[in-house]
Amino acid sequence: MLVSVISYVDRNTLALLAPTILRETGLSAEQYGFIISAFSVTYMFGNPIWGYIMDRIGIRRGMGTAVSIWTVASAAHAFAGGFGSFALARAVLGFGEGATFPGSMRTAIETLPVEKRSRGIAISYSGGSLGALITPIIVTPIAAAWGWRGAFWFTGAIGALWLLHWIFLSRRPELAKKPTVQVAREDDPGAPHWAHPRLWGLIFIYAFCSLPLGFILYDAALYLSLVLHKTQVEIGRVLWIPGLGWESGYFFFGWVIDRFTGSGYRLRALNKLFLLLTALGLVLVLIPQTSSFALTMFLMYFTMFISAGFIIGSLAYANSHYANAHGGLIAGVGAGSWSALVAIVMPPFGRLFDLHMYQTAFIVAAMFPVVGYVLWRWLSRADLRAARA
């Protein structure tokens, strides 16, 4: 949980300070979108790579190496001054942070019984939402006192402190042990196969349905600055609110899903949950329709709350199908697919912001969960038919 807090403080610092950084460096919103894409592309590849590594060498060495890489990259943002340097620092940061959720998943499945696993995953994953929540509170005064470069020195320092903490914590037997390597076979029902509809079902329900989370995460500060004309300090005072929705969503849906999957996986129950979440997520289109600052923040909060439900639900769907030995890889596929989609859509969203087409951007973002749910439903039915055959 703590390492996922740090990872989201690292990545959200750029999003929070984007109005100031873009103004001082002359970067456009579209260029900012490509910088986010640089992070997202390497994060996409890093997730399954780190998942594969930790499934084989263990959490202790895997997480120690990954956090060392991203701590250096995070501090390197303080030296960036243009598009190329920001993109490079962001790309290295993304690759290192790809270990965050594979490490969380492996910890949960190795130490918790099935009936508590969704809550365990929610607690460890909730560090990301907690990081998004506390970043504006912590980083805004640091940036006000020492500038945006000082904020990135701070993110590097907290990564270094975590590494010191990890040296002692990771001596625990559950974390220090090297897992038994299980080689996937074609006839192993617990092994993920790219040709199987259930893996693509996970990708679509995770990536497409939680895409609005990335949209709010990376573009909320720009929207509040460009449309509602809020200052950097004013943005810092309220940008914890969407993170609170994300955080509370993890715990709420972790509890809900454990209630109806405690005795086993139920496709019908998950289908009802996903359908309800898809309908509720359409409130995202209302944000550009209001000039109310309070209502805007509530709708951003609610959007993040709904996205958390999709993430925990998609992992429950995956864990019901795949063996524990593949937990790191499965977590990597889910988070990596989300990151791949973010990499594709952020530059176009940035271009829409440059053109002041905010309503179009919000409508497009709100449609991704609809498409994701339809594709997941089709693929889950195909998977069920294949299993019966």
Short mmCIF file of C-alpha atoms in Angstrom, two decimals, residues 4-358:
data_model
loop_
_atom_site.label_atom_id
_atom_site.label_comp_id
_atom_site.label_asym_id
_atom_site.label_seq_id
_atom_site.Cartn_x
_atom_site.Cartn_y
_atom_site.Cartn_z
CA SER A 4 1.54 2.46 -4.35
CA VAL A 5 1.00 5.70 -2.40
CA ILE A 6 4.50 6.81 -3.42
CA SER A 7 4.03 5.76 -7.04
CA TYR A 8 0.92 7.93 -7.38
CA VAL A 9 2.49 10.87 -5.59
CA ASP A 10 5.27 10.61 -8.19
CA ARG A 11 2.97 10.48 -11.19
CA ASN A 12 0.35 12.95 -9.88
CA THR A 13 2.88 15.64 -9.10
CA LEU A 14 3.24 16.36 -12.82
CA ALA A 15 -0.55 16.33 -13.32
CA LEU A 16 -1.09 18.66 -10.36
CA LEU A 17 1.58 21.15 -11.42
CA ALA A 18 0.80 20.93 -15.15
CA PRO A 19 -0.71 24.45 -15.37
CA THR A 20 2.45 25.99 -13.88
CA ILE A 21 4.90 23.75 -15.78
CA LEU A 22 3.17 24.30 -19.14
CA ARG A 23 3.13 28.05 -18.58
CA GLU A 24 6.82 28.24 -17.60
CA THR A 25 8.15 25.81 -20.24
CA GLY A 26 5.87 26.81 -23.12
CA LEU A 27 4.57 23.26 -23.63
CA SER A 28 1.12 22.83 -25.19
CA ALA A 29 -1.64 20.60 -23.82
CA GLU A 30 -1.07 18.25 -26.75
CA GLN A 31 2.65 17.99 -25.93
CA TYR A 32 1.67 17.35 -22.32
CA GLY A 33 -0.55 14.54 -23.60
CA PHE A 34 2.42 12.98 -25.41
CA ILE A 35 4.52 13.23 -22.23
CA ILE A 36 1.78 11.32 -20.40
CA SER A 37 1.84 8.83 -23.27
CA ALA A 38 5.60 8.32 -22.83
CA PHE A 39 4.92 7.27 -19.25
CA SER A 40 1.93 5.16 -20.21
CA VAL A 41 3.70 3.21 -22.98
CA THR A 42 6.61 2.15 -20.77
CA TYR A 43 4.21 1.54 -17.88
CA MET A 44 2.22 -0.72 -20.21
CA PHE A 45 5.27 -2.85 -21.01
CA GLY A 46 6.62 -2.63 -17.47
CA ASN A 47 3.50 -4.12 -15.84
CA PRO A 48 3.60 -7.60 -17.42
CA ILE A 49 7.43 -7.62 -17.42
CA TRP A 50 7.62 -6.92 -13.68
CA GLY A 51 4.72 -9.29 -13.08
CA TYR A 52 6.63 -12.05 -14.87
CA ILE A 53 9.82 -11.18 -12.97
CA MET A 54 8.17 -11.22 -9.54
CA ASP A 55 6.34 -14.45 -10.29
CA ARG A 56 9.84 -15.92 -10.62
CA ILE A 57 12.29 -14.05 -8.36
CA GLY A 58 9.91 -12.92 -5.63
CA ILE A 59 8.56 -9.66 -4.27
CA ARG A 60 11.58 -8.63 -2.21
CA ARG A 61 14.16 -8.33 -4.99
CA GLY A 62 11.62 -7.38 -7.64
CA MET A 63 10.17 -4.41 -5.77
CA GLY A 64 13.56 -3.24 -4.48
CA THR A 65 14.92 -3.06 -8.02
CA ALA A 66 11.84 -1.40 -9.49
CA VAL A 67 11.54 1.32 -6.85
CA SER A 68 15.25 2.12 -7.17
CA ILE A 69 14.74 2.75 -10.90
CA TRP A 70 11.69 4.94 -10.52
CA THR A 71 13.11 6.95 -7.60
CA VAL A 72 16.02 8.11 -9.76
CA ALA A 73 13.64 8.89 -12.63
CA SER A 74 11.29 10.85 -10.38
CA ALA A 75 14.07 13.08 -9.07
CA ALA A 76 15.33 13.55 -12.67
CA HIS A 77 12.17 15.57 -13.47
CA ALA A 78 13.76 18.43 -11.52
CA PHE A 79 16.34 18.77 -14.33
CA ALA A 80 13.80 18.70 -17.19
CA GLY A 81 13.21 21.83 -19.21
CA GLY A 82 11.46 20.81 -22.41
CA PHE A 83 9.46 18.18 -24.20
CA GLY A 84 12.29 15.67 -24.75
CA SER A 85 13.69 15.72 -21.22
CA PHE A 86 10.24 15.46 -19.63
CA ALA A 87 9.30 12.60 -21.94
CA LEU A 88 12.51 10.69 -21.16
CA ALA A 89 12.18 11.10 -17.39
CA ARG A 90 8.53 10.13 -17.62
CA ALA A 91 9.28 7.03 -19.71
CA VAL A 92 11.83 5.67 -17.20
CA LEU A 93 9.44 6.46 -14.34
CA GLY A 94 6.67 4.55 -16.10
CA PHE A 95 8.76 1.44 -16.60
CA GLY A 96 9.81 1.32 -12.94
CA GLU A 97 6.31 1.98 -11.63
CA GLY A 98 5.01 -0.92 -13.70
CA ALA A 99 5.98 -3.14 -10.72
CA THR A 100 3.50 -1.50 -8.33
CA PHE A 101 0.34 -3.52 -8.88
CA PRO A 102 1.93 -6.86 -9.79
CA GLY A 103 3.68 -6.60 -6.42
CA SER A 104 0.38 -5.74 -4.72
CA MET A 105 -1.41 -8.67 -6.33
CA ARG A 106 1.28 -11.19 -5.42
CA THR A 107 1.30 -10.01 -1.82
CA ALA A 108 -2.48 -10.40 -1.52
CA ILE A 109 -2.77 -13.83 -3.12
CA GLU A 110 0.20 -15.24 -1.16
CA THR A 111 -0.98 -14.12 2.26
CA LEU A 112 -4.80 -14.01 2.27
CA PRO A 113 -7.60 -16.60 1.99
CA VAL A 114 -9.96 -16.35 -0.98
CA GLU A 115 -12.83 -14.83 1.00
CA LYS A 116 -10.68 -11.85 2.04
CA ARG A 117 -8.67 -11.43 -1.13
CA SER A 118 -10.67 -8.66 -2.82
CA ARG A 119 -10.43 -6.56 0.33
CA GLY A 120 -6.70 -7.27 0.53
CA ILE A 121 -6.23 -6.23 -3.08
CA ALA A 122 -8.36 -3.15 -2.43
CA ILE A 123 -6.17 -2.15 0.54
CA SER A 124 -2.91 -2.54 -1.39
CA TYR A 125 -4.29 -0.95 -4.56
CA SER A 126 -5.87 1.86 -2.53
CA GLY A 127 -2.42 3.30 -1.98
CA GLY A 128 -2.72 4.66 -5.52
CA SER A 129 -5.94 6.50 -4.75
CA LEU A 130 -4.54 7.65 -1.40
CA GLY A 131 -1.51 8.99 -3.26
CA ALA A 132 -3.80 10.91 -5.61
CA LEU A 133 -5.68 12.23 -2.58
CA ILE A 134 -2.67 13.48 -0.60
CA THR A 135 -0.54 14.79 -3.49
CA PRO A 136 -2.32 18.17 -3.74
CA ILE A 137 -2.25 18.56 0.04
CA ILE A 138 1.47 17.82 0.37
CA VAL A 139 2.96 18.97 -2.94
CA THR A 140 1.13 22.30 -3.35
CA PRO A 141 2.88 24.03 -0.40
CA ILE A 142 6.23 22.51 -1.39
CA ALA A 143 5.87 23.87 -4.93
CA ALA A 144 4.73 27.23 -3.59
CA ALA A 145 7.83 27.46 -1.38
CA TRP A 146 10.52 25.89 -3.61
CA GLY A 147 9.00 25.80 -7.10
CA TRP A 148 7.91 22.84 -9.20
CA ARG A 149 11.48 21.51 -9.40
CA GLY A 150 11.62 21.33 -5.61
CA ALA A 151 8.46 19.22 -5.69
CA PHE A 152 10.24 16.58 -7.78
CA TRP A 153 13.19 16.53 -5.38
CA PHE A 154 10.62 15.70 -2.72
CA THR A 155 9.21 12.77 -4.71
CA GLY A 156 12.69 11.35 -5.14
CA ALA A 157 13.34 11.66 -1.40
CA ILE A 158 10.24 9.71 -0.35
CA GLY A 159 11.19 6.91 -2.75
CA ALA A 160 14.61 6.70 -1.11
CA LEU A 161 13.00 6.53 2.34
CA TRP A 162 10.75 3.68 1.22
CA LEU A 163 13.78 1.72 0.03
CA LEU A 164 15.33 2.01 3.49
CA HIS A 165 12.07 0.82 5.01
CA TRP A 166 11.90 -2.07 2.53
CA ILE A 167 15.30 -3.44 3.57
CA PHE A 168 13.83 -4.33 6.97
CA LEU A 169 10.20 -5.09 6.11
CA SER A 170 11.06 -7.47 3.28
CA ARG A 171 12.89 -9.81 5.64
CA ARG A 172 9.51 -11.30 6.54
CA PRO A 173 9.33 -14.90 5.22
CA GLU A 174 6.27 -14.25 3.01
CA LEU A 175 8.08 -11.42 1.21
CA ALA A 176 11.61 -12.79 1.18
CA LYS A 177 10.85 -16.23 -0.24
CA LYS A 178 11.47 -17.01 -3.87
CA PRO A 179 8.32 -18.41 -5.47
CA THR A 180 8.23 -21.84 -7.02
CA VAL A 181 8.31 -21.32 -10.78
CA GLN A 182 5.39 -22.93 -12.55
CA VAL A 183 5.80 -23.14 -16.29
CA ALA A 184 2.59 -22.54 -18.18
CA ARG A 185 1.38 -25.42 -20.32
CA GLU A 186 -1.17 -25.39 -23.09
CA ASP A 187 -3.38 -27.77 -21.10
CA ASP A 188 -3.07 -25.80 -17.82
CA PRO A 189 -6.47 -24.16 -17.18
CA GLY A 190 -4.84 -21.79 -14.73
CA ALA A 191 -2.41 -20.31 -17.24
CA PRO A 192 -3.27 -17.12 -19.16
CA HIS A 193 -3.51 -17.55 -22.94
CA TRP A 194 -3.71 -14.63 -25.35
CA ALA A 195 -6.02 -16.58 -27.62
CA HIS A 196 -8.57 -17.10 -24.85
CA PRO A 197 -11.59 -14.75 -24.56
CA ARG A 198 -11.34 -14.51 -20.77
CA LEU A 199 -7.99 -12.70 -20.93
CA TRP A 200 -9.35 -10.20 -23.46
CA GLY A 201 -12.44 -9.85 -21.30
CA LEU A 202 -10.17 -8.78 -18.43
CA ILE A 203 -8.38 -6.30 -20.69
CA PHE A 204 -11.56 -4.62 -21.90
CA ILE A 205 -13.35 -4.42 -18.55
CA TYR A 206 -10.21 -3.12 -16.82
CA ALA A 207 -8.80 -0.77 -19.45
CA PHE A 208 -11.88 0.64 -21.18
CA CYS A 209 -14.15 0.86 -18.14
CA SER A 210 -11.61 2.57 -15.89
CA LEU A 211 -10.33 4.92 -18.63
CA PRO A 212 -12.27 7.88 -17.10
CA LEU A 213 -10.03 7.50 -14.04
CA GLY A 214 -6.99 8.36 -16.15
CA PHE A 215 -8.83 11.19 -17.86
CA ILE A 216 -9.68 12.84 -14.52
CA LEU A 217 -6.31 11.99 -13.04
CA TYR A 218 -4.28 13.70 -15.76
CA ASP A 219 -6.60 16.42 -17.08
CA ALA A 220 -8.56 17.63 -14.04
CA ALA A 221 -6.00 20.31 -13.11
CA LEU A 222 -5.89 21.63 -16.69
CA TYR A 223 -9.69 21.71 -16.87
CA LEU A 224 -10.00 23.60 -13.59
CA SER A 225 -7.37 26.08 -14.76
CA LEU A 226 -8.54 26.61 -18.34
CA VAL A 227 -12.32 26.46 -17.89
CA LEU A 228 -13.05 27.43 -14.28
CA HIS A 229 -10.01 29.78 -14.15
CA LYS A 230 -8.66 28.48 -10.85
CA THR A 231 -5.13 29.28 -9.72
CA GLN A 232 -2.51 26.63 -8.98
CA VAL A 233 -3.03 27.11 -5.24
CA GLU A 234 -6.83 26.88 -5.57
CA ILE A 235 -6.46 23.69 -7.61
CA GLY A 236 -4.15 22.23 -4.98
CA ARG A 237 -6.75 22.85 -2.29
CA VAL A 238 -9.43 20.73 -3.97
CA LEU A 239 -7.74 18.18 -6.21
CA TRP A 240 -7.69 15.67 -3.35
CA ILE A 241 -11.45 15.26 -3.77
CA PRO A 242 -11.36 12.99 -6.88
CA GLY A 243 -8.70 10.91 -5.14
CA LEU A 244 -11.02 10.49 -2.17
CA GLY A 245 -13.66 9.06 -4.50
CA TRP A 246 -11.13 6.60 -5.87
CA GLU A 247 -9.98 5.63 -2.36
CA SER A 248 -13.48 5.13 -0.96
CA GLY A 249 -14.47 3.21 -4.09
CA TYR A 250 -11.72 0.66 -3.55
CA PHE A 251 -12.81 -0.13 -0.01
CA PHE A 252 -16.53 -0.08 -0.77
CA PHE A 253 -16.35 -2.34 -3.81
CA GLY A 254 -13.74 -4.60 -2.20
CA TRP A 255 -16.27 -5.28 0.56
CA VAL A 256 -19.21 -5.65 -1.84
CA ILE A 257 -17.42 -8.07 -4.16
CA ASP A 258 -16.18 -10.23 -1.29
CA ARG A 259 -19.79 -10.48 -0.09
CA PHE A 260 -21.00 -12.11 -3.31
CA THR A 261 -17.83 -13.99 -4.25
CA GLY A 262 -16.92 -15.35 -0.80
CA SER A 263 -18.33 -18.76 -1.70
CA GLY A 264 -17.12 -18.66 -5.28
CA TYR A 265 -17.16 -16.64 -8.47
CA ARG A 266 -20.57 -15.62 -9.86
CA LEU A 267 -20.70 -14.25 -13.38
CA ARG A 268 -24.31 -13.11 -13.10
CA ALA A 269 -23.59 -10.98 -10.01
CA LEU A 270 -20.55 -9.37 -11.62
CA ASN A 271 -22.54 -8.69 -14.77
CA LYS A 272 -25.17 -6.80 -12.76
CA LEU A 273 -22.46 -4.82 -10.98
CA PHE A 274 -20.68 -3.90 -14.21
CA LEU A 275 -23.94 -2.89 -15.89
CA LEU A 276 -24.87 -0.64 -12.96
CA LEU A 277 -21.42 0.93 -12.90
CA THR A 278 -21.56 1.57 -16.66
CA ALA A 279 -24.87 3.42 -16.32
CA LEU A 280 -23.74 5.47 -13.32
CA GLY A 281 -20.45 6.37 -15.02
CA LEU A 282 -22.29 8.39 -17.67
CA VAL A 283 -22.49 11.28 -15.18
CA LEU A 284 -19.07 12.25 -16.53
CA VAL A 285 -20.76 13.99 -19.48
CA LEU A 286 -22.40 16.45 -17.05
CA ILE A 287 -19.14 18.10 -15.98
CA PRO A 288 -18.79 20.53 -18.91
CA GLN A 289 -22.51 21.35 -18.58
CA THR A 290 -22.06 23.04 -15.22
CA SER A 291 -20.20 26.15 -14.11
CA SER A 292 -20.52 25.19 -10.45
CA PHE A 293 -17.12 24.51 -8.90
CA ALA A 294 -18.66 22.38 -6.12
CA LEU A 295 -20.72 20.26 -8.52
CA THR A 296 -17.72 19.78 -10.82
CA MET A 297 -15.66 18.42 -7.94
CA PHE A 298 -18.48 16.10 -6.84
CA LEU A 299 -18.87 14.67 -10.35
CA MET A 300 -15.10 14.09 -10.56
CA TYR A 301 -15.28 12.38 -7.14
CA PHE A 302 -18.13 10.13 -8.29
CA THR A 303 -16.42 9.24 -11.57
CA MET A 304 -13.32 8.03 -9.70
CA PHE A 305 -15.53 6.10 -7.24
CA ILE A 306 -17.15 4.21 -10.12
CA SER A 307 -13.80 3.51 -11.81
CA ALA A 308 -12.52 1.86 -8.61
CA GLY A 309 -15.44 -0.56 -8.78
CA PHE A 310 -14.47 -1.61 -12.29
CA ILE A 311 -10.85 -2.23 -11.25
CA ILE A 312 -11.68 -4.40 -8.22
CA GLY A 313 -14.43 -6.21 -10.15
CA SER A 314 -12.15 -6.98 -13.09
CA LEU A 315 -9.51 -8.45 -10.78
CA ALA A 316 -12.15 -10.60 -9.06
CA TYR A 317 -13.16 -11.85 -12.51
CA ALA A 318 -9.54 -12.68 -13.37
CA ASN A 319 -8.67 -14.29 -10.04
CA SER A 320 -11.59 -16.68 -10.39
CA HIS A 321 -10.05 -18.10 -13.58
CA TYR A 322 -6.29 -18.05 -13.14
CA ALA A 323 -3.97 -19.88 -10.77
CA ASN A 324 -2.25 -17.92 -7.99
CA ALA A 325 1.14 -18.59 -9.58
CA HIS A 326 0.19 -16.19 -12.40
CA GLY A 327 -1.11 -13.40 -10.12
CA GLY A 328 1.69 -10.94 -10.87
CA LEU A 329 1.34 -11.40 -14.61
CA ILE A 330 -2.45 -11.01 -14.50
CA ALA A 331 -2.17 -7.80 -12.47
CA GLY A 332 0.40 -6.58 -14.99
CA VAL A 333 -1.85 -7.35 -17.95
CA GLY A 334 -4.74 -5.44 -16.37
CA ALA A 335 -2.80 -2.32 -15.40
CA GLY A 336 -0.69 -2.50 -18.57
CA SER A 337 -3.72 -2.60 -20.84
CA TRP A 338 -5.16 0.43 -19.05
CA SER A 339 -1.89 2.26 -19.50
CA ALA A 340 -1.77 1.35 -23.21
CA LEU A 341 -5.21 2.88 -23.71
CA VAL A 342 -4.22 6.00 -21.76
CA ALA A 343 -1.13 6.33 -23.97
CA ILE A 344 -3.31 6.29 -27.07
CA VAL A 345 -6.04 8.70 -25.94
CA MET A 346 -4.17 11.35 -23.93
CA PRO A 347 -2.65 13.24 -26.91
CA PRO A 348 -6.07 13.48 -28.65
CA PHE A 349 -7.63 14.63 -25.38
CA GLY A 350 -4.87 17.23 -25.11
CA ARG A 351 -5.59 18.36 -28.67
CA LEU A 352 -9.29 18.74 -27.82
CA PHE A 353 -8.31 20.87 -24.82
CA ASP A 354 -6.08 23.04 -27.05
CA LEU A 355 -9.11 23.54 -29.34
CA HIS A 356 -11.37 24.28 -26.32
CA MET A 357 -13.58 21.30 -27.25
CA TYR A 358 -14.06 20.27 -23.64
#
